[in-house]
PDB file of C-alpha atoms in Angstrom:
ATOM      1  CA  MET A   1      -0.140   0.120  -0.097  1.00 39.00           C
ATOM      2  CA  ILE A   2       1.284   3.528  -0.854  1.00 43.00           C
ATOM      3  CA  GLU A   3       1.392   6.496   1.551  1.00 43.00           C
ATOM      4  CA  SER A   4      -1.908   7.867   0.304  1.00 42.00           C
ATOM      5  CA  GLU A   5      -3.987   4.862   1.040  1.00 57.00           C
ATOM      6  CA  ILE A   6      -3.135   5.191   4.428  1.00 75.00           C
ATOM      7  CA  GLU A   7      -3.830   8.115   6.532  1.00 85.00           C
ATOM      8  CA  ILE A   8      -1.748   7.906   9.804  1.00 91.00           C
ATOM      9  CA  THR A   9      -3.561  10.082  12.283  1.00 94.00           C
ATOM     10  CA  GLY A  10      -3.156  10.472  16.258  1.00 96.00           C
ATOM     11  CA  GLY A  11      -6.337   8.561  16.323  1.00 96.00           C
ATOM     12  CA  LEU A  12      -4.815   5.527  14.361  1.00 97.00           C
ATOM     13  CA  VAL A  13      -1.782   5.425  16.514  1.00 97.00           C
ATOM     14  CA  ARG A  14      -3.733   5.644  19.735  1.00 98.00           C
ATOM     15  CA  ALA A  15      -6.066   2.701  18.502  1.00 98.00           C
ATOM     16  CA  LEU A  16      -2.885   0.588  17.794  1.00 98.00           C
ATOM     17  CA  LEU A  17      -1.502   1.134  20.926  1.00 98.00           C
ATOM     18  CA  ARG A  18      -4.810   0.019  22.866  1.00 98.00           C
ATOM     19  CA  GLU A  19      -4.515  -3.186  20.679  1.00 98.00           C
ATOM     20  CA  GLN A  20      -1.202  -4.187  21.238  1.00 98.00           C
ATOM     21  CA  HIS A  21       0.308  -1.993  24.045  1.00 98.00           C
ATOM     22  CA  PRO A  22      -2.468  -0.680  26.221  1.00 98.00           C
ATOM     23  CA  ASP A  23      -0.503   0.412  29.044  1.00 98.00           C
ATOM     24  CA  LEU A  24       1.261   2.966  26.596  1.00 98.00           C
ATOM     25  CA  ALA A  25      -2.161   3.866  25.003  1.00 98.00           C
ATOM     26  CA  ASP A  26      -3.190   6.807  27.523  1.00 97.00           C
ATOM     27  CA  LEU A  27       0.084   8.973  27.012  1.00 98.00           C
ATOM     28  CA  PRO A  28       0.050  11.987  25.174  1.00 98.00           C
ATOM     29  CA  ILE A  29       0.228  11.579  21.282  1.00 98.00           C
ATOM     30  CA  ARG A  30       1.722  14.466  18.831  1.00 96.00           C
ATOM     31  CA  GLU A  31       2.821  14.312  15.338  1.00 94.00           C
ATOM     32  CA  VAL A  32       6.717  14.870  14.822  1.00 92.00           C
ATOM     33  CA  ALA A  33       7.051  17.174  11.746  1.00 81.00           C
ATOM     34  CA  GLY A  34       9.083  15.406   8.789  1.00 71.00           C
ATOM     35  CA  GLY A  35      10.011  12.027   8.128  1.00 69.00           C
ATOM     36  CA  TRP A  36       9.837  10.290   4.895  1.00 69.00           C
ATOM     37  CA  GLY A  37      10.190   6.423   4.866  1.00 76.00           C
ATOM     38  CA  ASN A  38       8.584   6.765   8.308  1.00 87.00           C
ATOM     39  CA  GLN A  39       6.116   8.933  10.060  1.00 90.00           C
ATOM     40  CA  MET A  40       7.092   9.677  13.865  1.00 94.00           C
ATOM     41  CA  TRP A  41       4.763  10.374  16.771  1.00 96.00           C
ATOM     42  CA  ARG A  42       6.027  11.537  19.990  1.00 97.00           C
ATOM     43  CA  LEU A  43       4.744   9.322  23.119  1.00 98.00           C
ATOM     44  CA  GLY A  44       4.657  11.050  26.160  1.00 98.00           C
ATOM     45  CA  ASP A  45       7.921  12.770  27.129  1.00 96.00           C
ATOM     46  CA  VAL A  46      10.304  10.125  26.363  1.00 97.00           C
ATOM     47  CA  LEU A  47       9.310   7.658  23.508  1.00 98.00           C
ATOM     48  CA  THR A  48       8.127   8.096  19.955  1.00 97.00           C
ATOM     49  CA  VAL A  49       6.318   5.781  17.488  1.00 97.00           C
ATOM     50  CA  ARG A  50       8.001   4.811  14.275  1.00 95.00           C
ATOM     51  CA  MET A  51       5.361   4.334  11.701  1.00 94.00           C
ATOM     52  CA  GLN A  52       6.317   2.466   8.223  1.00 88.00           C
ATOM     53  CA  ARG A  53       5.108   5.119   5.594  1.00 79.00           C
ATOM     54  CA  MET A  54       6.918   5.417   2.293  1.00 75.00           C
ATOM     55  CA  ASP A  55       9.409   2.610   2.921  1.00 69.00           C
ATOM     56  CA  THR A  56       8.298  -0.418   0.679  1.00 77.00           C
ATOM     57  CA  SER A  57       9.628  -2.812   3.031  1.00 87.00           C
ATOM     58  CA  PRO A  58       9.734  -3.623   6.655  1.00 92.00           C
ATOM     59  CA  GLU A  59      13.493  -4.173   6.697  1.00 93.00           C
ATOM     60  CA  PRO A  60      14.753  -1.194   8.019  1.00 92.00           C
ATOM     61  CA  GLN A  61      12.661  -1.192  11.028  1.00 95.00           C
ATOM     62  CA  ILE A  62      13.390  -4.978  11.345  1.00 96.00           C
ATOM     63  CA  LYS A  63      17.258  -3.868  11.292  1.00 96.00           C
ATOM     64  CA  GLU A  64      16.930  -1.392  13.853  1.00 97.00           C
ATOM     65  CA  ARG A  65      14.736  -3.749  16.520  1.00 97.00           C
ATOM     66  CA  ARG A  66      17.804  -6.310  16.099  1.00 98.00           C
ATOM     67  CA  TRP A  67      20.841  -4.113  15.976  1.00 98.00           C
ATOM     68  CA  LEU A  68      20.260  -0.957  17.680  1.00 98.00           C
ATOM     69  CA  PRO A  69      19.945  -2.457  21.087  1.00 98.00           C
ATOM     70  CA  LEU A  70      23.322  -3.732  20.643  1.00 97.00           C
ATOM     71  CA  LEU A  71      25.194  -0.539  19.505  1.00 98.00           C
ATOM     72  CA  ALA A  72      23.518   2.139  21.884  1.00 98.00           C
ATOM     73  CA  PRO A  73      25.340   1.201  24.695  1.00 97.00           C
ATOM     74  CA  ARG A  74      28.582   1.650  23.312  1.00 97.00           C
ATOM     75  CA  LEU A  75      27.779   4.921  21.225  1.00 98.00           C
ATOM     76  CA  PRO A  76      28.690   8.278  22.741  1.00 98.00           C
ATOM     77  CA  LEU A  77      25.574  10.271  21.515  1.00 98.00           C
ATOM     78  CA  PRO A  78      22.154   9.218  21.917  1.00 98.00           C
ATOM     79  CA  ILE A  79      20.507   6.873  19.416  1.00 98.00           C
ATOM     80  CA  PRO A  80      16.830   5.660  19.375  1.00 98.00           C
ATOM     81  CA  THR A  81      16.337   2.386  20.889  1.00 97.00           C
ATOM     82  CA  PRO A  82      13.283   0.262  19.949  1.00 98.00           C
ATOM     83  CA  VAL A  83      11.545  -0.993  23.245  1.00 97.00           C
ATOM     84  CA  ARG A  84       8.292  -2.351  21.969  1.00 98.00           C
ATOM     85  CA  ASP A  85       7.167  -3.973  18.705  1.00 98.00           C
ATOM     86  CA  GLY A  86       4.036  -3.068  16.851  1.00 98.00           C
ATOM     87  CA  ALA A  87       2.895  -5.966  14.460  1.00 97.00           C
ATOM     88  CA  PRO A  88       0.618  -5.423  11.241  1.00 95.00           C
ATOM     89  CA  SER A  89      -2.994  -5.568  11.774  1.00 95.00           C
ATOM     90  CA  GLU A  90      -6.388  -4.803  10.125  1.00 94.00           C
ATOM     91  CA  ARG A  91      -6.016  -1.292  11.081  1.00 94.00           C
ATOM     92  CA  PHE A  92      -2.470  -0.897   9.618  1.00 94.00           C
ATOM     93  CA  PRO A  93      -0.938  -3.652   7.455  1.00 93.00           C
ATOM     94  CA  LYS A  94       2.592  -2.493   8.117  1.00 93.00           C
ATOM     95  CA  ILE A  95       4.791  -2.807  11.270  1.00 94.00           C
ATOM     96  CA  TRP A  96       5.646  -0.198  13.653  1.00 96.00           C
ATOM     97  CA  THR A  97       7.805   0.335  16.530  1.00 98.00           C
ATOM     98  CA  VAL A  98       7.899   1.988  19.980  1.00 98.00           C
ATOM     99  CA  MET A  99      11.324   3.747  20.542  1.00 98.00           C
ATOM    100  CA  THR A 100      13.034   5.990  22.776  1.00 98.00           C
ATOM    101  CA  TRP A 101      12.878   9.875  22.010  1.00 98.00           C
ATOM    102  CA  VAL A 102      16.550  11.563  21.454  1.00 98.00           C
ATOM    103  CA  ASP A 103      15.988  14.923  22.506  1.00 97.00           C
ATOM    104  CA  GLY A 104      17.277  17.811  19.991  1.00 96.00           C
ATOM    105  CA  THR A 105      16.021  19.685  16.980  1.00 96.00           C
ATOM    106  CA  PRO A 106      17.014  18.246  13.571  1.00 95.00           C
ATOM    107  CA  LEU A 107      20.085  20.054  12.099  1.00 97.00           C
ATOM    108  CA  ASP A 108      17.997  20.898   9.030  1.00 94.00           C
ATOM    109  CA  HIS A 109      15.842  22.895  11.188  1.00 94.00           C
ATOM    110  CA  SER A 110      18.622  24.401  13.385  1.00 96.00           C
ATOM    111  CA  ALA A 111      22.444  25.178  13.321  1.00 97.00           C
ATOM    112  CA  ILE A 112      25.686  24.009  14.573  1.00 98.00           C
ATOM    113  CA  THR A 113      27.320  27.080  16.301  1.00 98.00           C
ATOM    114  CA  ARG A 114      29.853  25.296  18.455  1.00 98.00           C
ATOM    115  CA  THR A 115      31.941  23.730  15.401  1.00 98.00           C
ATOM    116  CA  ASP A 116      34.883  22.150  17.177  1.00 98.00           C
ATOM    117  CA  HIS A 117      32.684  20.528  19.763  1.00 98.00           C
ATOM    118  CA  ALA A 118      30.536  19.118  17.201  1.00 98.00           C
ATOM    119  CA  ALA A 119      33.358  17.810  15.035  1.00 98.00           C
ATOM    120  CA  ASP A 120      34.685  16.400  18.005  1.00 98.00           C
ATOM    121  CA  SER A 121      31.272  14.774  18.779  1.00 98.00           C
ATOM    122  CA  LEU A 122      30.817  13.436  15.346  1.00 98.00           C
ATOM    123  CA  ALA A 123      34.541  11.909  15.192  1.00 98.00           C
ATOM    124  CA  ALA A 124      34.030  10.286  18.728  1.00 98.00           C
ATOM    125  CA  PHE A 125      30.518   8.893  17.413  1.00 98.00           C
ATOM    126  CA  LEU A 126      31.819   7.267  14.339  1.00 98.00           C
ATOM    127  CA  THR A 127      35.201   6.288  15.548  1.00 97.00           C
ATOM    128  CA  ALA A 128      32.866   3.968  18.574  1.00 98.00           C
ATOM    129  CA  LEU A 129      30.383   3.014  15.537  1.00 98.00           C
ATOM    130  CA  HIS A 130      32.824   2.299  12.903  1.00 98.00           C
ATOM    131  CA  VAL A 131      34.194  -1.315  14.272  1.00 97.00           C
ATOM    132  CA  GLU A 132      34.012  -4.864  12.334  1.00 97.00           C
ATOM    133  CA  ALA A 133      30.786  -5.893  12.499  1.00 98.00           C
ATOM    134  CA  PRO A 134      29.444  -9.545  13.046  1.00 97.00           C
ATOM    135  CA  SER A 135      29.216 -11.597   9.752  1.00 96.00           C
ATOM    136  CA  GLU A 136      25.186 -11.604   9.856  1.00 97.00           C
ATOM    137  CA  ALA A 137      25.291  -7.690   9.913  1.00 97.00           C
ATOM    138  CA  PRO A 138      23.087  -6.380   7.041  1.00 96.00           C
ATOM    139  CA  PRO A 139      25.175  -6.013   4.089  1.00 95.00           C
ATOM    140  CA  ALA A 140      25.368  -2.655   1.997  1.00 92.00           C
ATOM    141  CA  SER A 141      23.228  -2.279  -1.034  1.00 85.00           C
ATOM    142  CA  ASP A 142      22.514   1.090  -2.422  1.00 83.00           C
ATOM    143  CA  PHE A 143      23.768   2.520   0.414  1.00 91.00           C
ATOM    144  CA  GLY A 144      27.596   1.529   1.000  1.00 95.00           C
ATOM    145  CA  ALA A 145      28.404   1.213  -2.960  1.00 96.00           C
ATOM    146  CA  HIS A 146      31.820   2.374  -4.307  1.00 97.00           C
ATOM    147  CA  PRO A 147      31.486   5.670  -5.785  1.00 98.00           C
ATOM    148  CA  LYS A 148      31.807   4.025  -9.042  1.00 97.00           C
ATOM    149  CA  ASP A 149      29.168   2.321  -8.820  1.00 97.00           C
ATOM    150  CA  CYS A 150      26.842   5.360  -7.996  1.00 97.00           C
ATOM    151  CA  THR A 151      27.665   6.923 -11.248  1.00 97.00           C
ATOM    152  CA  PRO A 152      24.191   7.005 -12.552  1.00 97.00           C
ATOM    153  CA  GLY A 153      22.791   8.547  -9.515  1.00 97.00           C
ATOM    154  CA  PHE A 154      25.570  11.529  -9.465  1.00 98.00           C
ATOM    155  CA  GLU A 155      24.859  12.011 -13.128  1.00 98.00           C
ATOM    156  CA  HIS A 156      20.910  12.287 -12.524  1.00 97.00           C
ATOM    157  CA  PHE A 157      21.422  14.574  -9.387  1.00 97.00           C
ATOM    158  CA  LEU A 158      23.974  16.861 -11.002  1.00 98.00           C
ATOM    159  CA  HIS A 159      21.585  17.400 -14.757  1.00 97.00           C
ATOM    160  CA  ALA A 160      18.542  17.740 -12.139  1.00 96.00           C
ATOM    161  CA  VAL A 161      19.840  20.602 -10.193  1.00 96.00           C
ATOM    162  CA  ASP A 162      20.428  24.536 -10.631  1.00 95.00           C
ATOM    163  CA  LEU A 163      24.004  24.515 -10.149  1.00 97.00           C
ATOM    164  CA  ASP A 164      24.440  28.189 -10.331  1.00 96.00           C
ATOM    165  CA  PRO A 165      26.978  29.431  -8.798  1.00 96.00           C
ATOM    166  CA  PHE A 166      29.169  26.094  -8.791  1.00 98.00           C
ATOM    167  CA  SER A 167      31.316  25.089 -11.624  1.00 97.00           C
ATOM    168  CA  GLU A 168      30.364  21.693 -12.790  1.00 98.00           C
ATOM    169  CA  GLU A 169      34.167  20.762 -13.819  1.00 98.00           C
ATOM    170  CA  LYS A 170      35.209  21.018 -10.333  1.00 98.00           C
ATOM    171  CA  ILE A 171      32.328  19.314  -9.067  1.00 98.00           C
ATOM    172  CA  ARG A 172      33.245  16.549 -11.621  1.00 98.00           C
ATOM    173  CA  ALA A 173      37.003  16.643 -10.580  1.00 98.00           C
ATOM    174  CA  VAL A 174      36.002  15.719  -7.131  1.00 98.00           C
ATOM    175  CA  TRP A 175      33.582  13.002  -8.236  1.00 98.00           C
ATOM    176  CA  ASP A 176      36.187  11.787 -10.957  1.00 98.00           C
ATOM    177  CA  ASP A 177      38.646  11.534  -7.990  1.00 98.00           C
ATOM    178  CA  ALA A 178      36.342   9.541  -5.933  1.00 98.00           C
ATOM    179  CA  VAL A 179      35.402   6.909  -8.798  1.00 98.00           C
ATOM    180  CA  ALA A 180      39.475   6.139  -9.363  1.00 98.00           C
ATOM    181  CA  ALA A 181      39.742   5.848  -5.366  1.00 98.00           C
ATOM    182  CA  SER A 182      40.635   2.237  -4.029  1.00 97.00           C
ATOM    183  CA  GLU A 183      37.916   0.171  -2.302  1.00 97.00           C
ATOM    184  CA  TRP A 184      37.655  -0.225   1.334  1.00 97.00           C
ATOM    185  CA  LYS A 185      40.443  -2.600   2.117  1.00 94.00           C
ATOM    186  CA  GLY A 186      39.221  -3.237   5.797  1.00 95.00           C
ATOM    187  CA  PRO A 187      36.793  -5.415   7.412  1.00 96.00           C
ATOM    188  CA  PRO A 188      33.044  -4.498   7.092  1.00 97.00           C
ATOM    189  CA  VAL A 189      32.465  -1.904   9.677  1.00 97.00           C
ATOM    190  CA  TRP A 190      29.133  -0.974  11.352  1.00 98.00           C
ATOM    191  CA  VAL A 191      27.961   2.324   8.860  1.00 98.00           C
ATOM    192  CA  HIS A 192      25.061   4.499   9.725  1.00 98.00           C
ATOM    193  CA  GLY A 193      24.852   5.107   5.853  1.00 96.00           C
ATOM    194  CA  ASP A 194      22.130   8.001   5.865  1.00 96.00           C
ATOM    195  CA  LEU A 195      24.075  10.754   7.694  1.00 98.00           C
ATOM    196  CA  HIS A 196      22.142  14.321   6.552  1.00 96.00           C
ATOM    197  CA  PRO A 197      20.920  17.053   8.383  1.00 96.00           C
ATOM    198  CA  ALA A 198      17.540  15.580   8.906  1.00 94.00           C
ATOM    199  CA  ASN A 199      19.219  12.411  10.495  1.00 95.00           C
ATOM    200  CA  VAL A 200      21.039  14.112  13.209  1.00 98.00           C
ATOM    201  CA  VAL A 201      19.871  16.575  16.292  1.00 97.00           C
ATOM    202  CA  VAL A 202      21.258  19.706  17.702  1.00 98.00           C
ATOM    203  CA  ALA A 203      21.197  21.149  21.253  1.00 98.00           C
ATOM    204  CA  ASP A 204      23.437  23.969  22.658  1.00 98.00           C
ATOM    205  CA  GLY A 205      24.714  24.411  19.479  1.00 98.00           C
ATOM    206  CA  THR A 206      26.229  20.945  18.729  1.00 98.00           C
ATOM    207  CA  LEU A 207      25.533  17.361  17.978  1.00 98.00           C
ATOM    208  CA  ALA A 208      23.225  15.797  20.467  1.00 98.00           C
ATOM    209  CA  GLY A 209      21.888  12.665  18.718  1.00 98.00           C
ATOM    210  CA  VAL A 210      21.845  10.497  15.735  1.00 98.00           C
ATOM    211  CA  VAL A 211      18.517   9.032  14.395  1.00 97.00           C
ATOM    212  CA  ASP A 212      16.870   6.964  11.889  1.00 95.00           C
ATOM    213  CA  PHE A 213      19.354   4.154  11.291  1.00 96.00           C
ATOM    214  CA  GLY A 214      17.083   2.243   8.426  1.00 93.00           C
ATOM    215  CA  ALA A 215      19.912   2.154   6.326  1.00 95.00           C
ATOM    216  CA  LEU A 216      22.283   0.554   8.806  1.00 97.00           C
ATOM    217  CA  PHE A 217      24.769  -1.923   7.153  1.00 98.00           C
ATOM    218  CA  ALA A 218      28.430  -3.391   7.396  1.00 98.00           C
ATOM    219  CA  GLY A 219      30.722  -1.987   4.923  1.00 97.00           C
ATOM    220  CA  ASP A 220      32.752   1.070   3.950  1.00 97.00           C
ATOM    221  CA  PRO A 221      32.978   3.754   6.506  1.00 98.00           C
ATOM    222  CA  ALA A 222      33.479   6.597   3.591  1.00 98.00           C
ATOM    223  CA  TRP A 223      29.544   6.686   3.550  1.00 98.00           C
ATOM    224  CA  ASP A 224      29.506   8.120   7.169  1.00 98.00           C
ATOM    225  CA  LEU A 225      32.641  10.318   6.888  1.00 98.00           C
ATOM    226  CA  ALA A 226      30.811  12.146   3.940  1.00 98.00           C
ATOM    227  CA  ALA A 227      28.912  13.759   6.918  1.00 98.00           C
ATOM    228  CA  ALA A 228      32.038  15.788   7.728  1.00 98.00           C
ATOM    229  CA  TRP A 229      31.243  18.060   5.204  1.00 98.00           C
ATOM    230  CA  LEU A 230      27.695  18.002   4.900  1.00 98.00           C
ATOM    231  CA  LEU A 231      27.022  18.315   8.794  1.00 98.00           C
ATOM    232  CA  LEU A 232      29.880  20.537  10.214  1.00 98.00           C
ATOM    233  CA  PRO A 233      30.214  24.319   9.598  1.00 98.00           C
ATOM    234  CA  ALA A 234      33.256  25.603   7.470  1.00 97.00           C
ATOM    235  CA  GLY A 235      36.463  24.377   9.444  1.00 95.00           C
ATOM    236  CA  GLY A 236      34.668  21.456  10.562  1.00 97.00           C
ATOM    237  CA  ALA A 237      35.735  18.808   8.264  1.00 97.00           C
ATOM    238  CA  ALA A 238      39.240  19.388   9.052  1.00 96.00           C
ATOM    239  CA  ARG A 239      38.744  19.383  12.868  1.00 96.00           C
ATOM    240  CA  PHE A 240      37.031  15.916  12.275  1.00 97.00           C
ATOM    241  CA  PHE A 241      39.660  14.368  10.637  1.00 96.00           C
ATOM    242  CA  ASP A 242      42.227  15.527  13.541  1.00 95.00           C
ATOM    243  CA  SER A 243      39.891  13.694  15.881  1.00 95.00           C
ATOM    244  CA  TYR A 244      38.838  10.704  14.039  1.00 96.00           C
ATOM    245  CA  VAL A 245      40.964   7.592  13.673  1.00 86.00           C
ATOM    246  CA  ARG A 246      43.044   8.862  10.599  1.00 80.00           C
ATOM    247  CA  PRO A 247      41.727   6.690   7.522  1.00 87.00           C
ATOM    248  CA  ASP A 248      43.303   5.914   4.636  1.00 94.00           C
ATOM    249  CA  GLU A 249      43.924   8.594   1.619  1.00 96.00           C
ATOM    250  CA  GLY A 250      41.395   6.342  -0.778  1.00 97.00           C
ATOM    251  CA  THR A 251      38.374   6.438   2.075  1.00 97.00           C
ATOM    252  CA  VAL A 252      38.807  10.161   1.912  1.00 97.00           C
ATOM    253  CA  ARG A 253      38.561  10.561  -1.495  1.00 98.00           C
ATOM    254  CA  ARG A 254      35.505   8.286  -1.628  1.00 98.00           C
ATOM    255  CA  ALA A 255      33.908  10.539   1.309  1.00 98.00           C
ATOM    256  CA  ARG A 256      35.025  13.815  -0.609  1.00 98.00           C
ATOM    257  CA  GLY A 257      32.956  12.217  -3.719  1.00 98.00           C
ATOM    258  CA  LEU A 258      30.096  10.798  -1.885  1.00 98.00           C
ATOM    259  CA  ALA A 259      29.459  14.567  -0.181  1.00 98.00           C
ATOM    260  CA  VAL A 260      29.537  15.705  -3.290  1.00 98.00           C
ATOM    261  CA  MET A 261      26.842  13.687  -4.265  1.00 98.00           C
ATOM    262  CA  LYS A 262      24.775  13.667  -1.249  1.00 98.00           C
ATOM    263  CA  SER A 263      24.934  17.461  -1.413  1.00 98.00           C
ATOM    264  CA  LEU A 264      23.520  17.377  -4.838  1.00 98.00           C
ATOM    265  CA  PHE A 265      20.798  15.263  -3.477  1.00 96.00           C
ATOM    266  CA  LEU A 266      19.777  17.636  -0.705  1.00 96.00           C
ATOM    267  CA  MET A 267      19.730  20.219  -3.467  1.00 96.00           C
ATOM    268  CA  LEU A 268      17.113  18.299  -5.399  1.00 95.00           C
ATOM    269  CA  MET A 269      14.895  17.781  -2.488  1.00 93.00           C
ATOM    270  CA  GLY A 270      15.236  21.533  -1.716  1.00 93.00           C
ATOM    271  CA  GLN A 271      14.169  22.379  -5.346  1.00 93.00           C
ATOM    272  CA  ASN A 272      11.132  20.020  -5.263  1.00 86.00           C
ATOM    273  CA  GLY A 273       9.948  21.458  -2.130  1.00 79.00           C
ATOM    274  CA  ASP A 274      10.039  24.927  -3.510  1.00 76.00           C
ATOM    275  CA  ARG A 275       7.857  23.834  -6.563  1.00 76.00           C
ATOM    276  CA  GLY A 276       5.668  21.867  -4.377  1.00 67.00           C
ATOM    277  CA  LEU A 277       6.487  18.064  -5.707  1.00 65.00           C
ATOM    278  CA  PRO A 278       5.975  15.314  -3.542  1.00 62.00           C
ATOM    279  CA  GLY A 279       8.987  14.689  -1.307  1.00 72.00           C
ATOM    280  CA  GLY A 280       9.864  17.966  -1.515  1.00 78.00           C
ATOM    281  CA  LYS A 281      12.003  19.490   1.374  1.00 88.00           C
ATOM    282  CA  PRO A 282      12.486  22.874   0.921  1.00 90.00           C
ATOM    283  CA  GLU A 283      15.156  23.293   3.900  1.00 92.00           C
ATOM    284  CA  TRP A 284      17.465  20.865   2.577  1.00 95.00           C
ATOM    285  CA  GLY A 285      18.420  23.098  -0.534  1.00 95.00           C
ATOM    286  CA  PRO A 286      20.433  25.446   1.521  1.00 95.00           C
ATOM    287  CA  ALA A 287      21.983  22.832   3.579  1.00 96.00           C
ATOM    288  CA  GLY A 288      22.888  20.898   0.143  1.00 97.00           C
ATOM    289  CA  ARG A 289      24.402  24.215  -1.298  1.00 98.00           C
ATOM    290  CA  SER A 290      26.402  25.089   1.733  1.00 97.00           C
ATOM    291  CA  ALA A 291      27.776  21.596   2.079  1.00 98.00           C
ATOM    292  CA  LEU A 292      28.633  21.471  -1.722  1.00 98.00           C
ATOM    293  CA  ASP A 293      30.553  24.686  -0.919  1.00 98.00           C
ATOM    294  CA  ARG A 294      32.639  23.435   1.688  1.00 98.00           C
ATOM    295  CA  VAL A 295      33.549  20.351  -0.090  1.00 98.00           C
ATOM    296  CA  LEU A 296      34.610  22.096  -3.286  1.00 97.00           C
ATOM    297  CA  LYS A 297      36.691  24.930  -1.131  1.00 95.00           C
ATOM    298  CA  GLY A 298      38.075  22.052   1.005  1.00 90.00           C
ATOM    299  CA  LEU A 299      36.753  23.397   4.277  1.00 82.00           C
TER     300      LEU A 299
END
């Protein structure tokens, strides 16, 4: 079923709770703005209900249910942790999950003002996350591929966005360098995979938590290291790489190319929002442009 076939309301969420978790059903419920694959509802002060929406498969939530309780205790920033499972039913034929709430404002609606602190926090978080994953960990898919295998997506984003005032030649130079970079030679490590401004939260001017692990996989950490440019203000990337366990040259080159591709994606989503198109996120456009500027200037 597609999103338009199911209207997710507070009444529906409460009814599902009464059926499957009645001890939680009387807590206050309010919708959380944003979300794409899933719609979020705040439940009381410390919980949230994650409702499968645009995701066509339950796999992202199933991954979160299995792995986040194991990862959370050793990560230095809060992440959402599943506490109750919601099963498909006649009322709602998809899965849903009750998770812990992570306090803060999504970065696409806020700003980092304590650049050094945020860079050190991101480096500490990714250093703790990027350890060798077990053999049964979810493998890489579209998220996690080498840049050379992402060229069709890069070309689509490049031609779909308004590049002014950026130089296409400079953008392609960074991408071509990433395509030519070596493969990841280390063991598959845990990777968030989808770190962008809507998937981290900010408080007191610095990073306060990381959310949405639906793309979690074991593989190349370059997919997360791109966040040094996507999330941090000018100067933050240099501080980040001084604090993170120094990656090899090929990993940094892949990360820069992926940062360019992800910046273009954010810009495209911003354009869609300005045009009122489905899936548009108008606040993502400025975030993507700022990130692309930092990558191209090496900031």
